[in-house]
Coordinates of C-alpha atoms and ligand atoms in Angstrom, one line a residue:
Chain A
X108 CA -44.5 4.3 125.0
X109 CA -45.7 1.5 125.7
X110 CA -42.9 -2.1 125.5
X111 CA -45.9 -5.0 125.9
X112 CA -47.2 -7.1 123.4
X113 CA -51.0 -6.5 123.2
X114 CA -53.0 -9.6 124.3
X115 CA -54.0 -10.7 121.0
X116 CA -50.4 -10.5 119.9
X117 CA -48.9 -12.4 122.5
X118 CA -51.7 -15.2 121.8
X119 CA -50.6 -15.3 118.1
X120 CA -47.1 -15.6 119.3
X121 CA -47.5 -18.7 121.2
X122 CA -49.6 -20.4 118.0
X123 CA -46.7 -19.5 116.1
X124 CA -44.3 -21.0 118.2
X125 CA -46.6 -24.1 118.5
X126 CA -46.6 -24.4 115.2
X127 CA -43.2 -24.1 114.4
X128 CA -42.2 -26.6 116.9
X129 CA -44.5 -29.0 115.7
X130 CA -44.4 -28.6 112.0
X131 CA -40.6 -27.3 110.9
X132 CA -38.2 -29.3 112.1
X133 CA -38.2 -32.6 110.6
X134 CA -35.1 -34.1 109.3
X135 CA -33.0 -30.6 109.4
X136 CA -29.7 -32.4 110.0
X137 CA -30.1 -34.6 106.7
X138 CA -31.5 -31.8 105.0
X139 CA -29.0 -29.3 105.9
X140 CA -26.0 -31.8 104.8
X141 CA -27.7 -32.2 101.5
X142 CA -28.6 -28.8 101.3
X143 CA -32.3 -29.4 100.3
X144 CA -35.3 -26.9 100.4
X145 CA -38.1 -27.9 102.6
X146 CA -41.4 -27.0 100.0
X147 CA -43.2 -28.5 102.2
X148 CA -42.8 -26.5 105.0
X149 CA -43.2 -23.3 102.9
X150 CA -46.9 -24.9 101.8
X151 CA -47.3 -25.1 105.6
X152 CA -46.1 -22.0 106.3
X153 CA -48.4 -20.1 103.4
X154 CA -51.6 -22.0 105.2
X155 CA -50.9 -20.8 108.5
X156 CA -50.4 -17.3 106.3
X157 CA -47.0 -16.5 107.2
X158 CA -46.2 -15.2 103.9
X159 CA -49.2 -13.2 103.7
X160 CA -48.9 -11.5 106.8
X161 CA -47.4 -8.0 105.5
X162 CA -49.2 -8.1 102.3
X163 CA -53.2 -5.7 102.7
X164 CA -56.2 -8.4 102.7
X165 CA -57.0 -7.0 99.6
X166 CA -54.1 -8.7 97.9
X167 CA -54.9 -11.6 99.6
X168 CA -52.9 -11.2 102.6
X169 CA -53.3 -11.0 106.4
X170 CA -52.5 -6.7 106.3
X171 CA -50.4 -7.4 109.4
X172 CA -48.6 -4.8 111.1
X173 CA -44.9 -4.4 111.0
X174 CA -44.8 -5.1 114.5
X175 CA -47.1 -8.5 114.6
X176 CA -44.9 -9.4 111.2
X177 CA -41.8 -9.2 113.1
X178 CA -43.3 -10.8 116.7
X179 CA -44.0 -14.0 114.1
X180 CA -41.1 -14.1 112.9
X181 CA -39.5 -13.8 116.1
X182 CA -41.3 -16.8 117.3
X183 CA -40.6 -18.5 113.8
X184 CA -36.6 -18.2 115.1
X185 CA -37.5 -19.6 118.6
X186 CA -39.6 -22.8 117.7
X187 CA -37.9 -23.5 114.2
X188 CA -34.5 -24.4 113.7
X189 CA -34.2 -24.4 109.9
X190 CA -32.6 -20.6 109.7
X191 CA -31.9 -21.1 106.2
X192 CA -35.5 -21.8 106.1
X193 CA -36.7 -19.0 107.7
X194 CA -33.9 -16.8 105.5
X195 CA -35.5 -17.9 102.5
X196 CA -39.1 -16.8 103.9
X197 CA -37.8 -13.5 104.6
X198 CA -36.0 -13.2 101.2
X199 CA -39.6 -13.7 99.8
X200 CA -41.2 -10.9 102.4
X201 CA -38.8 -8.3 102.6
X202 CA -37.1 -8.0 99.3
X203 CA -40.2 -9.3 97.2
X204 CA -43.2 -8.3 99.1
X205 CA -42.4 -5.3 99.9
X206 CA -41.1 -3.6 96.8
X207 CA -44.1 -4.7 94.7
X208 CA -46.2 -3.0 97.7
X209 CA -44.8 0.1 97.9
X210 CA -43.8 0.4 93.5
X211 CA -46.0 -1.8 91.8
X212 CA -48.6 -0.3 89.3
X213 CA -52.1 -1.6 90.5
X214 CA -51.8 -4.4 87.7
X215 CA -48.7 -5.3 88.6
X216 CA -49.9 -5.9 92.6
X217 CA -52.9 -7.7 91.3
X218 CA -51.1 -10.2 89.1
X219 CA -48.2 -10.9 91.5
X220 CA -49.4 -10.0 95.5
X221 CA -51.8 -12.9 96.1
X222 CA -49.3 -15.5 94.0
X223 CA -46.6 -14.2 96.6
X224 CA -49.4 -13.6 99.9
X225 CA -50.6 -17.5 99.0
X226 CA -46.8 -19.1 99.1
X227 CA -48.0 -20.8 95.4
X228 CA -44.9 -18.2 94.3
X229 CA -41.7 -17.9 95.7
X230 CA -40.2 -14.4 94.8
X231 CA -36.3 -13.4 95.2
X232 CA -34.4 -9.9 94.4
X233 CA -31.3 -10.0 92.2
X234 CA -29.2 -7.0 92.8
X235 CA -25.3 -8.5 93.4
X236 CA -22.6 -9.0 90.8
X237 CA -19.6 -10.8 90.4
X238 CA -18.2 -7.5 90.5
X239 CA -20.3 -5.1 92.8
X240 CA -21.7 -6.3 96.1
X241 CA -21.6 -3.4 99.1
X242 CA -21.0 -0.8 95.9
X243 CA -24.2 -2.6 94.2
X244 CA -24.9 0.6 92.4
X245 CA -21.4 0.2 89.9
X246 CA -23.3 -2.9 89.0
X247 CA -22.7 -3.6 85.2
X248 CA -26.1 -5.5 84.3
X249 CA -27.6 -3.5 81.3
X250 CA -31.4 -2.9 80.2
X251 CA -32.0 -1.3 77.1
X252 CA -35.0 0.0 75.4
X253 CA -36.2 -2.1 72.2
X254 CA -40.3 -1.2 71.7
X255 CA -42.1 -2.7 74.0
X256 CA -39.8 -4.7 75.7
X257 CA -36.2 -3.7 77.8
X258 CA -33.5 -6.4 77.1
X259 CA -31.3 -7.2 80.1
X260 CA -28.0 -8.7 79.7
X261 CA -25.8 -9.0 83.0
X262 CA -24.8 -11.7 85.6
X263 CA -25.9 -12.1 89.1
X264 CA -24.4 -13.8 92.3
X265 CA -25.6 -14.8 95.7
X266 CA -29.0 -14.8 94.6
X267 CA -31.2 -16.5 97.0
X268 CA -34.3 -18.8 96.4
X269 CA -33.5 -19.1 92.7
X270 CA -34.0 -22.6 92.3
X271 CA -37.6 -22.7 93.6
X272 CA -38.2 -18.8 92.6
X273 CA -40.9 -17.5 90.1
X274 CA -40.4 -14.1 90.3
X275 CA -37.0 -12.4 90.2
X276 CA -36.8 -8.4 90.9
X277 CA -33.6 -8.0 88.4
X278 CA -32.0 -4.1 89.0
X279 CA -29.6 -3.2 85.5
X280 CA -28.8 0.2 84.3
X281 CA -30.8 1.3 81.8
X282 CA -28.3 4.6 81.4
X283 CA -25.2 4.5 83.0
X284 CA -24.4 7.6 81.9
X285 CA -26.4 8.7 84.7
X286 CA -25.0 6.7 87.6
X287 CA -27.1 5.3 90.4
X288 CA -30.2 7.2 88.6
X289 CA -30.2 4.9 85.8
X290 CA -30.4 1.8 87.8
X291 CA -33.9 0.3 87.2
X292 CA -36.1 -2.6 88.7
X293 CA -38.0 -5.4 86.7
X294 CA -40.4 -8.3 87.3
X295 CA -38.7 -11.2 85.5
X296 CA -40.6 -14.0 85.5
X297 CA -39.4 -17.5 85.8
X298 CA -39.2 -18.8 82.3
X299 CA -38.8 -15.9 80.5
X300 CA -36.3 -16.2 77.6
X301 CA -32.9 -15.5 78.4
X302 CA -33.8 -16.0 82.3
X303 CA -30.9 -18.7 82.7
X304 CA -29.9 -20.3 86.5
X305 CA -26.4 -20.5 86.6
X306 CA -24.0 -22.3 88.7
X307 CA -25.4 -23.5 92.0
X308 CA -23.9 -22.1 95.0
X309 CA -22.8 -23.8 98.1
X310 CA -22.6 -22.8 101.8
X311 CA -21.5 -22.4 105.1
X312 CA -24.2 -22.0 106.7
X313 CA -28.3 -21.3 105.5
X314 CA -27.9 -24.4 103.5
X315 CA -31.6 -25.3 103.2
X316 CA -31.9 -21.7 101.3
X317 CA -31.1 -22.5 97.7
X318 CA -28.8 -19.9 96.0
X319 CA -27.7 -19.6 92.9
X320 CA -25.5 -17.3 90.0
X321 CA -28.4 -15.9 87.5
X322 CA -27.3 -15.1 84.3
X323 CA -29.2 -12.1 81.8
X324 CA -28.8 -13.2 78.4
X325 CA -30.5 -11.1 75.7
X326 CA -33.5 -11.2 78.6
X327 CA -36.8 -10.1 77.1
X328 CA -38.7 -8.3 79.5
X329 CA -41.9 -6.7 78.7
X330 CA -42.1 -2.7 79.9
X331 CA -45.4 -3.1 81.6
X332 CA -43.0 -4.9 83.8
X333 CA -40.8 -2.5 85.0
X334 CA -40.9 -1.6 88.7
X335 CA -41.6 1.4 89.8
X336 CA -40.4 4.5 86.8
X337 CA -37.0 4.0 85.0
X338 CA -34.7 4.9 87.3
X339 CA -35.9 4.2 90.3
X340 CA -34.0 1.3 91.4
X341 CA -32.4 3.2 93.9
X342 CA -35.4 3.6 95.6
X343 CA -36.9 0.2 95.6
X344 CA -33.5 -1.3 96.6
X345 CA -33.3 1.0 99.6
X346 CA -36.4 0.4 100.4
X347 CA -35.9 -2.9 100.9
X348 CA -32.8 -3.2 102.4
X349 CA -34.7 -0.4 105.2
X350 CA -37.4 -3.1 105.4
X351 CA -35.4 -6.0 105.6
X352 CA -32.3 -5.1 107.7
X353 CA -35.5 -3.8 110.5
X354 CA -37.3 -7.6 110.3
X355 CA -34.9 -9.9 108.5
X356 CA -33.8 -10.7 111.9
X357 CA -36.4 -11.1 114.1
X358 CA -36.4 -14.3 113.9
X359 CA -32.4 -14.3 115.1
X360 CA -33.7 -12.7 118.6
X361 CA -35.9 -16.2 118.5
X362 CA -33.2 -18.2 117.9
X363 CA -31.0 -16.2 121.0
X364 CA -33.6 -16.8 123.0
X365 CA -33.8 -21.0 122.6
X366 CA -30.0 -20.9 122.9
X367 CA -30.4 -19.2 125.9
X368 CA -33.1 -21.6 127.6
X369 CA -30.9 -24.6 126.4
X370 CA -27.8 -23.1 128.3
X371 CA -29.3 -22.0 131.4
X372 CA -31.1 -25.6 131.5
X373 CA -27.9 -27.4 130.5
X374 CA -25.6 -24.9 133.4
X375 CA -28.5 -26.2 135.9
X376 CA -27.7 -30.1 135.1
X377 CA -23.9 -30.2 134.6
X378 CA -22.1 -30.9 137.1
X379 CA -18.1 -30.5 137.4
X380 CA -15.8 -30.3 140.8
X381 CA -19.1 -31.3 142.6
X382 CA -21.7 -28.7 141.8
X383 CA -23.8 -27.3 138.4
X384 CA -21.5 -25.6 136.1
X385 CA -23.8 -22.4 136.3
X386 CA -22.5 -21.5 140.1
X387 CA -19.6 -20.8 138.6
X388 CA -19.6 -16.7 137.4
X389 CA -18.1 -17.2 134.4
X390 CA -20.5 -19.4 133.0
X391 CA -23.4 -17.4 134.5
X392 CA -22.0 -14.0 133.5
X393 CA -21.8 -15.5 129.9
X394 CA -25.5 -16.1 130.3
X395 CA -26.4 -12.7 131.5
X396 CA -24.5 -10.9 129.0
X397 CA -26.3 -13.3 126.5
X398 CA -29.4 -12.2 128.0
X399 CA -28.5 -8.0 127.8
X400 CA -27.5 -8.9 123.8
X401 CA -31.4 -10.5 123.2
X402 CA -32.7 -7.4 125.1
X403 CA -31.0 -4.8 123.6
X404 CA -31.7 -6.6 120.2
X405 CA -35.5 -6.5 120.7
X406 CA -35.2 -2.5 121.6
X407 CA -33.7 -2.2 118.7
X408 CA -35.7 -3.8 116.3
X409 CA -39.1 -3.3 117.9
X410 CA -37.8 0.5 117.5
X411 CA -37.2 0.7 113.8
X412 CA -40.0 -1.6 113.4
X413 CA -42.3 0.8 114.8
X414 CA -40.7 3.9 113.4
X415 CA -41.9 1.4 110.0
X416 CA -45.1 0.7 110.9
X417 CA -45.6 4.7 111.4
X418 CA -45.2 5.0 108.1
X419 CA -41.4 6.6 108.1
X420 CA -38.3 6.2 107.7
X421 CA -35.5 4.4 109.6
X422 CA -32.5 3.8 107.7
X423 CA -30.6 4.2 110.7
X424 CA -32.1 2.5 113.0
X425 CA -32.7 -0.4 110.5
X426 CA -28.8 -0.4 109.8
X427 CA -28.3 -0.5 114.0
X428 CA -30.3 -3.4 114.5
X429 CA -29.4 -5.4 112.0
X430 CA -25.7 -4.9 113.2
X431 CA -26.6 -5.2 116.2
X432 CA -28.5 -8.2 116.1
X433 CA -26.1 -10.3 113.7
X434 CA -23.1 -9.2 115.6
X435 CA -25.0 -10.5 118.9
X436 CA -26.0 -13.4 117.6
X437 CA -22.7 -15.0 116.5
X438 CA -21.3 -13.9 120.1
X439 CA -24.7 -16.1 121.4
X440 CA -23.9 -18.8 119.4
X441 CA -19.9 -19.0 120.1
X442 CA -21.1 -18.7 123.9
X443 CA -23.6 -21.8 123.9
X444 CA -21.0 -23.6 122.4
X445 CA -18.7 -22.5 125.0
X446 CA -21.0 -23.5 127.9
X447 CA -21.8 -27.1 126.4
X448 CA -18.4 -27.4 126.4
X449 CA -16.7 -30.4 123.6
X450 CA -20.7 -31.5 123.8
X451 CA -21.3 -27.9 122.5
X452 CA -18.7 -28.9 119.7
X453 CA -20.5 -32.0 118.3
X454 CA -22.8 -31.7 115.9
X455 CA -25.2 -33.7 117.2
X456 CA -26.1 -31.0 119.6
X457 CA -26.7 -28.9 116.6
X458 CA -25.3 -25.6 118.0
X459 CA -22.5 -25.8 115.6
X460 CA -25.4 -25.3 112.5
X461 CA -26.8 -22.3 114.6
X462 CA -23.3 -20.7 114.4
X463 CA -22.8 -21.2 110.9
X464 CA -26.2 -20.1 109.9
X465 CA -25.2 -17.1 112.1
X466 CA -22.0 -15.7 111.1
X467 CA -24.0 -14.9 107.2
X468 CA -26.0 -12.3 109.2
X469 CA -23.1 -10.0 109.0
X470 CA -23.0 -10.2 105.6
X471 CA -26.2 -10.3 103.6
X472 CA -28.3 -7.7 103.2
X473 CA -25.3 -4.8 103.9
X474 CA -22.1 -6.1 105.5
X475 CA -21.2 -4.9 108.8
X476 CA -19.1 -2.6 108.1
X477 CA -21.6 -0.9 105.7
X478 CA -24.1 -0.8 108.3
X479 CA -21.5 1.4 109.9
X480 CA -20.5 3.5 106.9
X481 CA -24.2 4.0 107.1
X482 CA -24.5 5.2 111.2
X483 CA -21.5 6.8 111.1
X484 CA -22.7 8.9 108.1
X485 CA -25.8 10.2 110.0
X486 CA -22.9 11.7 111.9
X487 CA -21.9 13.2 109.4
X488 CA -18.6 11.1 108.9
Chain B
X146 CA -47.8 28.0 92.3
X147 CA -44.2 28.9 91.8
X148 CA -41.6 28.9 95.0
X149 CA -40.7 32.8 94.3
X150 CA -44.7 33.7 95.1
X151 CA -44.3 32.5 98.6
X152 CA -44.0 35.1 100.8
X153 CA -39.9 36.4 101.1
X154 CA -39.9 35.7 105.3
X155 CA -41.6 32.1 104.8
X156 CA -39.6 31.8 101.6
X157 CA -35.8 32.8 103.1
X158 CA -36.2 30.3 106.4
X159 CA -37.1 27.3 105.0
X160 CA -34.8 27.9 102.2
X161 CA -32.3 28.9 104.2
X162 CA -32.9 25.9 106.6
X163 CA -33.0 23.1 103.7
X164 CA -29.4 25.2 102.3
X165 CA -27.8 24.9 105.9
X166 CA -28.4 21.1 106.1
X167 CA -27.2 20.2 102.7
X168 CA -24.2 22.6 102.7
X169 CA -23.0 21.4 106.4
X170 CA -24.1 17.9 106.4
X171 CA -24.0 16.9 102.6
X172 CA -21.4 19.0 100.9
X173 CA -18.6 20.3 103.1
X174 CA -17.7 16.8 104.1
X175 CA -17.3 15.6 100.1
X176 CA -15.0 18.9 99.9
X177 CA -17.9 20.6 98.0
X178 CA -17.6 24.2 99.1
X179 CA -20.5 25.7 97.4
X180 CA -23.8 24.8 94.8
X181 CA -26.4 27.0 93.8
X182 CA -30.5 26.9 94.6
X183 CA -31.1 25.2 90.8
X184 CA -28.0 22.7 91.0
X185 CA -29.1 18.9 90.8
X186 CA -27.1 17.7 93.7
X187 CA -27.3 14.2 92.5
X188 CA -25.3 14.7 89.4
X189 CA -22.8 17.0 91.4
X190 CA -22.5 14.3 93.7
X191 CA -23.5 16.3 97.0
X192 CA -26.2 14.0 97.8
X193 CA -25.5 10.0 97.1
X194 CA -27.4 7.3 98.1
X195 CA -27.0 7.5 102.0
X196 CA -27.3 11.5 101.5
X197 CA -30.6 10.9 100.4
X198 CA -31.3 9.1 103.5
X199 CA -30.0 11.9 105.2
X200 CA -31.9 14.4 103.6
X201 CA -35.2 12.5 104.2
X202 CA -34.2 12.2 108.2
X203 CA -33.8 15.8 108.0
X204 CA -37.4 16.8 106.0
X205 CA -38.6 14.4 108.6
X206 CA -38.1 14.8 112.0
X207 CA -36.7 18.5 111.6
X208 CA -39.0 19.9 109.0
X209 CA -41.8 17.8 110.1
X210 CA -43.0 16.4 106.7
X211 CA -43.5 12.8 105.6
X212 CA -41.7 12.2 102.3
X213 CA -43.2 8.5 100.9
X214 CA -41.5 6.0 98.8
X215 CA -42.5 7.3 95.6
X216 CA -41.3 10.7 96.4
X217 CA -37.5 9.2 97.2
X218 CA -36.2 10.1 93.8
X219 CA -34.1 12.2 91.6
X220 CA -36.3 14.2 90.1
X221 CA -38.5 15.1 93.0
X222 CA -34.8 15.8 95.5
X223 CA -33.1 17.2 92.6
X224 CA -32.1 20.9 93.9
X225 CA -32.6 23.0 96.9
X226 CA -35.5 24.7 94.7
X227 CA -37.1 21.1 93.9
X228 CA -36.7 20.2 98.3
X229 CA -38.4 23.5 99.1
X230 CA -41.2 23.2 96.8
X231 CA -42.0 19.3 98.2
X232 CA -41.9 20.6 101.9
X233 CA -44.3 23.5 100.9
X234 CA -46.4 21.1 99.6
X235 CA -46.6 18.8 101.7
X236 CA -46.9 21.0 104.7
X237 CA -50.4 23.0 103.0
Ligands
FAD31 C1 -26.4 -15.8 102.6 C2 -26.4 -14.7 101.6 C3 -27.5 -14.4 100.9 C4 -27.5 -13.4 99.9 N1 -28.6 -13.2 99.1 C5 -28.6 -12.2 98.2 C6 -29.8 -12.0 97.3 O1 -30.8 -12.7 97.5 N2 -29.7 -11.1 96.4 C7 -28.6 -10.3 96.2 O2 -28.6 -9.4 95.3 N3 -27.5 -10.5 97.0 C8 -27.5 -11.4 97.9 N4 -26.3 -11.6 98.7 C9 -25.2 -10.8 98.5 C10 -24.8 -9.8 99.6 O3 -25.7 -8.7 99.5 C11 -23.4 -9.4 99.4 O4 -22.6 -10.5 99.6 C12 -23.0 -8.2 100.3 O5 -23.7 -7.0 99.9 C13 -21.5 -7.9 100.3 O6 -21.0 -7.8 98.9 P1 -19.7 -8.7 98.5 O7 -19.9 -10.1 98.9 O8 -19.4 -8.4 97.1 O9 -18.5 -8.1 99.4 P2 -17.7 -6.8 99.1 O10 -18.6 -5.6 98.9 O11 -16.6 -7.1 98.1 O12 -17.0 -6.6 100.5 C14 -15.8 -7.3 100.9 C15 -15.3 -6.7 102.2 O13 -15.0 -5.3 102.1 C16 -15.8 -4.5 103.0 N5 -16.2 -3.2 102.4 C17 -16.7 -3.0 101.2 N6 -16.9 -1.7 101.0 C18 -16.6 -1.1 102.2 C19 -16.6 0.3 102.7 N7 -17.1 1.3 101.9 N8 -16.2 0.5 103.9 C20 -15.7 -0.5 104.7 N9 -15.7 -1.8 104.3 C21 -16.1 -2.1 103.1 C22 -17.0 -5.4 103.3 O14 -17.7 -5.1 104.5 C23 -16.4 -6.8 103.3 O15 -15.9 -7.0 104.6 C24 -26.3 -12.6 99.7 C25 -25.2 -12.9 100.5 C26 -25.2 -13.9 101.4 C27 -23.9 -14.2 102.2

């Protein structure tokens, strides 16, 4: 067991967060108000090869390691403070990526991967309805069979990166009869007839990742397109909800860990009833328990990373990191607030965004409560 | 090679093994009291989607057999019969 990054990865770590420091954080207050996606920080992001980093060389990509993947995003959280920015990057890794990786037909990776690994594509998943979110299997989107092509019809909410996205993973049935085996994957791409953005969607936090309802109308989809084998979407979509509840946030344990450094270095300049807020326990212990939360959070996504990058599986520790993690971050961001006091309140000390971009983590990607259903039932409950 | 040519002692453990886990873990708790060897759990509804999780843990870390991706489906899980045959597979 060994709980150090390796020299090289530790190096990379620091060029990240140099990076990000320098070149993501322009403008976020306007841009999160007017809720507009930073393009050009994804371009910048795809040349320093962020993107690429879990997609093989041979697709164009930097064949990362799970591990490295997640120790970038980590600093990505730490040195950039667009998290709705950094949620549509992982969108495009985890739910995009990944699936092509591990389902696609070798056609399929050659046409798509380096599009994706290069950042010139953005790439989004499309799995919640109107009517079926945490039971996303009931969903009612339908894909049927004519010749050479399937025919989707169906409606989709909550979809992220739609408005900049080219290639949609769309799940329908195509036999309900069978249940959760019907459910099927395609690659939709942008344009396609019957591919219609619906209703733009705005919120309470992430604002600078675009979302949108999709709508399936008479869809034409060629079947060289499908993901995977007919029926299958049950794998794909666990798939990457294992891959993306283990690294979506990573880059949540970097954004605990500049809250942290701004609290302990504002409790060592305020000064109330003639000494530095911090010698008082209650704000220190609010800072130590802050600090056990970003510990415990790394152990538990360094974990089911690795069990990942060993090639097996880790639903369960996936599902107790991300709750972990989100749950842990919200407390972080309620506590800085806390510490800063009515400064912690204003926005200008742009805490309050942190928090809102926050409080989604217990939601997306499996609420909460789900990523209990999920531990509890390796309990057999 | 068909599962009934393995040998009975090889045959009855594992079996056995892959029948305790799904009957105690999987099907008692859904109120399912019994299923046979051929039975497509999926359609019965013994395994669902975080049972197959389950499963996989189990051919994992207690059989000792890596189960990829691909293999995470409902043909390849389908019965105790279609389980045994991947694990003897994948462990020659
Ligand atoms: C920022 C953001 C980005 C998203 N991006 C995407 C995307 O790109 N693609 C996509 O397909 N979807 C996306 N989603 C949708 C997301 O996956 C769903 O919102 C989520 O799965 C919950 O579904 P729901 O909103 O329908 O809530 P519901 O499933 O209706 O849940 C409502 C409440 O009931 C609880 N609940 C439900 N079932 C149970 C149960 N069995 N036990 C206990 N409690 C339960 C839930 O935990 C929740 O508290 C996104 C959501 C957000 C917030």
């Amino acid at each position: 067991m060994d709980f150090s990054w390796s020299e090289e990865q530790a190096a990379f770590r620091k060029e990240v967060i140099r990076f990000a420091k320098q070149e993501l954080n322009d403008d976020l207050t306007r841009r999160d108000e007017e809720e507009e996606f930073p393009r050009e920080f994804w371009n910048k992001c795809a040349q320093f090869g962020i993107q690429g980093l879990p997609v093989p060389q041979e697709y164009g990509g930097g064949g990362a390691d799970t591990l490295t993947t997640a120790c970038a995003l980590e600093a990505l959280g730490y040195g950039c403070k667009d998290n709705g920015f950094l949620f549509s990057l992982n969108a495009h890794m985890w739910t995009s990526e990944l699936p092509l990786m591990a389902f696609g037909t070798e056609e399929q990776k050659r046409r798509y991967l380096p599009k994706l690994a290069s950042g010139e594509w953005i790439g989004l998943h499309c799995m919640t309805e109107p009517m079926s979110g945490s039971d996303a299997y009931s969903l009612k989107a339908r894909a049927e069979r004519k010749g050479n092509c399937y025919v989707i019809n169906g409606s989709k909410t909550f979809i992220t990166n739609t408005t900049h996205g080219d290639l949609f993973i769309v799940f329908a049935n195509v036999d309900p009869s069978k249940g959760a085996n019907g459910v099927t994957g395609f690659l939709v791409e942008k344009g396609a007839p019957g591919l219609v953005l619906g209703k733009k969607l705005h919120k309470m936090g992430l604002r600078t990742s675009p979302m949108s309802e999709v709508a399936l109308v008479d869809c034409e989809v060629p079947a060289e397109n499908v993901l995977g084998k007919e029926g299958s979407g049950q794998a794909i979509f666990t798939h990457s909800m294992e891959w993306e509840r283990t690294c979506i946030l990573a880059s949540h344990l970097g954004m605990m860990q500049r809250l942290i450094e701004t609290c302990v270095k504002y409790a060592r300049e305020r000064q109330q009833f003639g000494q530095p807020i911090g010698k008082y326990s209650a704000i220190a212990n609010m800072v130590a328990d802050m600090e056990v939360r970003l510990e415990t959070g790394r152990l538990l996504l360094y974990k089911a990373a690795w069990l990942k990058s060993q090639g097996r599986h880790a639903l369960k520790e996936a599902a107790m990191a991300k709750l972990f993690i989100s749950e842990a971050t919200v407390q972080t961001c309620l506590d800085a607030i806390q510490i800063h006091g009515g400064y912690g309140y204003m926005r200008e000390y742009e805490m309050e965004r942190d928090l809102r971009d926050s409080v989604s983590g217990k939601i997306y990607s499996g609420t909460s409560e789900i990523q209990r259903v999920i531990i509890a039932g390796f309990q057999g409950l | 090679m068909s599962v009934t040519n393995q040998t009975p002692a090889t045959q009855s453990t594992l079996k056995e093994q892959i029948r305790e886990f799904i009957q105690v873990q999987l099907a008692e708790p859904k109120g399912i009291a019994s299923f046979t060897d051929d039975e497509s759990l999926m359609e019965t509804g013994v395994i669902d989607s975080l049972g197959i999780f389950r499963l996989v843990s189990f051919l994992e870390e207690d059989l000792k057999v890596r189960v990829s991706d691909e293999e995470i489906n409902a043909e390849t899980l389908k019965s105790v019969n279609a389980i045994e045959e991947l694990v003897i597979r994948k462990k020659k």
